[in-house]
C-alpha cells in the first residue's frame, strides 16, 4: 500500500525516499515539494524587493531561477541573487564562505552591481545566518548581503 505523500512533512518524505530509492512516486512527490519551496521563496523575495524598491523596475532574470534585475531611474541595472542556505549542514560557515567567494568572483568577472539575498530553513537558522554574514562583512558581497527570511515547516515564506 502506497503512503500518502501529501500528508508527510518534507523531512518525513525525504526519509521515506531515502529508504525506498526505487519508488518513483516518492521521488516525484519530493521533487514537487522542493520545486514548490523554491517557487515560494522566489515569489516572496520578489514581493520583498518590490516593497524595498517601490520606484524601480524589477524583473525576474530570464532563464535564471532565483535571480532578479532591478533597473533604477538612471537605467543602471543591479543583479539580485537569492541563495537558500540550509544551516543544518555540519559546517555551513565554511560553505557560506565558499559561496560568498564564488558570488564575489562571479560579480567581478561579470562586472555587475550585485545584491545577495539569503533565505534559510527556519527562524533560528535565519537569525544565525544573519549574525554570521554580519561577522563576514569583509568584502563588497557580504556588505550588500541581506538575510530576509526563512521557509517554515509548512513551506510558507516568513520575513525576519
Coordinates of C-alpha atoms in Angstrom, one line a residue:
X1 CA 0.0 0.0 0.0
X2 CA 1.4 3.4 -1.1
X3 CA 1.7 6.0 1.7
X4 CA 0.0 9.4 1.4
X5 CA 2.9 11.7 0.5
X6 CA 0.7 14.8 0.7
X7 CA 0.3 14.3 4.5
X8 CA 4.0 13.7 5.1
X9 CA 6.3 16.6 6.2
X10 CA 9.2 17.3 3.8
X11 CA 11.5 15.7 6.3
X12 CA 9.3 12.5 6.5
X13 CA 9.1 12.4 2.8
X14 CA 12.8 12.7 2.4
X15 CA 13.4 9.9 4.9
X16 CA 10.9 7.7 3.1
X17 CA 12.6 8.4 -0.2
X18 CA 16.0 7.5 1.1
X19 CA 14.6 4.2 2.5
X20 CA 12.7 3.5 -0.8
X21 CA 15.0 4.8 -3.5
X22 CA 13.2 2.9 -6.3
X23 CA 9.8 4.4 -5.5
X24 CA 9.3 6.8 -8.4
X25 CA 6.1 8.2 -6.9
X26 CA 8.0 9.3 -3.8
X27 CA 10.8 10.8 -5.9
X28 CA 8.3 12.9 -7.9
X29 CA 6.4 13.9 -4.8
X30 CA 9.7 15.1 -3.2
X31 CA 10.8 16.9 -6.3
X32 CA 7.4 18.7 -6.5
X33 CA 7.8 19.7 -2.9
X34 CA 11.3 21.1 -3.5
X35 CA 10.1 23.0 -6.6
X36 CA 7.2 24.4 -4.6
X37 CA 9.6 25.6 -1.9
X38 CA 11.8 27.4 -4.4
X39 CA 8.8 28.9 -6.2
X40 CA 7.5 30.1 -2.8
X41 CA 10.9 31.7 -1.9
X42 CA 11.2 33.3 -5.4
X43 CA 7.7 34.9 -5.2
X44 CA 8.2 36.1 -1.6
X45 CA 11.6 37.6 -2.4
X46 CA 10.1 39.3 -5.5
X47 CA 7.4 40.9 -3.3
X48 CA 10.0 41.9 -0.7
X49 CA 12.2 43.5 -3.4
X50 CA 9.1 45.5 -4.7
X51 CA 8.5 46.8 -1.2
X52 CA 12.2 47.8 -0.8
X53 CA 12.4 49.4 -4.3
X54 CA 9.0 50.9 -5.0
X55 CA 10.0 53.2 -7.8
X56 CA 12.3 50.8 -9.7
X57 CA 11.6 48.2 -12.3
X58 CA 12.1 44.7 -11.0
X59 CA 12.1 41.7 -13.3
X60 CA 12.9 38.0 -12.9
X61 CA 16.1 37.4 -14.8
X62 CA 15.3 35.4 -18.0
X63 CA 16.1 31.7 -17.7
X64 CA 17.5 32.0 -14.2
X65 CA 16.0 30.7 -11.1
X66 CA 16.2 32.9 -8.0
X67 CA 17.8 35.9 -9.8
X68 CA 16.2 39.3 -10.4
X69 CA 17.2 42.5 -12.1
X70 CA 16.4 46.0 -10.8
X71 CA 16.7 49.0 -13.1
X72 CA 16.8 52.4 -11.4
X73 CA 15.8 55.7 -12.9
X74 CA 19.3 56.2 -14.4
X75 CA 18.9 52.9 -16.2
X76 CA 21.6 51.3 -14.0
X77 CA 20.9 47.6 -13.5
X78 CA 21.6 45.7 -10.3
X79 CA 21.5 42.0 -10.2
X80 CA 19.9 40.3 -7.2
X81 CA 21.0 36.8 -6.5
X82 CA 18.9 34.7 -4.0
X83 CA 20.5 31.9 -2.1
X84 CA 18.8 29.3 0.0
X85 CA 21.0 28.2 2.9
X86 CA 20.3 25.1 4.9
X87 CA 22.3 25.6 8.0
X88 CA 21.8 22.0 9.2
X89 CA 24.8 21.2 7.1
X90 CA 27.6 20.2 9.5
X91 CA 30.0 23.1 8.7
X92 CA 27.8 25.6 7.0
X93 CA 30.0 28.6 7.9
X94 CA 32.7 27.1 5.6
X95 CA 30.0 26.5 2.9
X96 CA 28.8 30.1 3.4
X97 CA 32.4 31.5 3.0
X98 CA 32.9 29.4 -0.2
X99 CA 29.5 30.5 -1.6
X100 CA 30.4 34.2 -0.9
X101 CA 33.8 33.8 -2.6
X102 CA 32.0 32.3 -5.6
X103 CA 29.5 35.1 -5.7
X104 CA 32.3 37.7 -5.4
X105 CA 34.3 36.1 -8.2
X106 CA 31.2 36.0 -10.4
X107 CA 30.4 39.6 -9.8
X108 CA 33.9 40.7 -10.6
X109 CA 34.1 38.6 -13.7
X110 CA 30.7 39.8 -15.0
X111 CA 31.2 43.4 -13.7
X112 CA 27.7 43.7 -12.2
X113 CA 26.4 45.6 -9.3
X114 CA 25.2 42.8 -7.1
X115 CA 23.0 42.4 -4.1
X116 CA 22.7 39.0 -2.4
X117 CA 19.6 37.8 -0.6
X118 CA 19.8 34.8 1.7
X119 CA 16.8 32.7 2.8
X120 CA 17.2 29.9 5.5
X121 CA 15.2 26.9 6.5
X122 CA 13.7 28.2 9.8
X123 CA 13.7 31.3 12.0
X124 CA 16.6 30.2 14.3
X125 CA 18.8 29.3 11.4
X126 CA 17.9 32.6 9.6
X127 CA 19.0 34.6 12.7
X128 CA 22.2 32.6 13.0
X129 CA 22.9 33.2 9.3
X130 CA 22.2 36.9 9.7
X131 CA 24.8 37.0 12.5
X132 CA 27.3 35.0 10.6
X133 CA 27.0 37.2 7.5
X134 CA 27.5 40.3 9.7
X135 CA 30.7 38.7 11.0
X136 CA 31.9 38.1 7.4
X137 CA 31.4 41.7 6.3
X138 CA 34.8 41.8 4.8
X139 CA 34.1 42.3 1.1
X140 CA 31.5 44.0 -1.1
X141 CA 29.3 41.0 -1.5
X142 CA 28.8 40.5 2.3
X143 CA 28.3 44.2 2.7
X144 CA 25.4 44.0 0.2
X145 CA 24.1 40.7 1.6
X146 CA 20.9 40.5 3.5
X147 CA 19.0 37.7 5.2
X148 CA 15.4 38.4 4.5
X149 CA 13.6 35.3 5.8
X150 CA 13.0 31.6 6.1
X151 CA 10.7 28.9 4.9
X152 CA 8.7 27.5 7.8
X153 CA 7.8 23.8 8.2
X154 CA 4.6 24.2 6.2
X155 CA 6.6 25.6 3.2
X156 CA 5.5 29.2 3.8
X157 CA 8.0 32.1 3.5
X158 CA 8.3 34.2 6.6
X159 CA 10.2 37.5 6.8
X160 CA 12.6 38.2 9.7

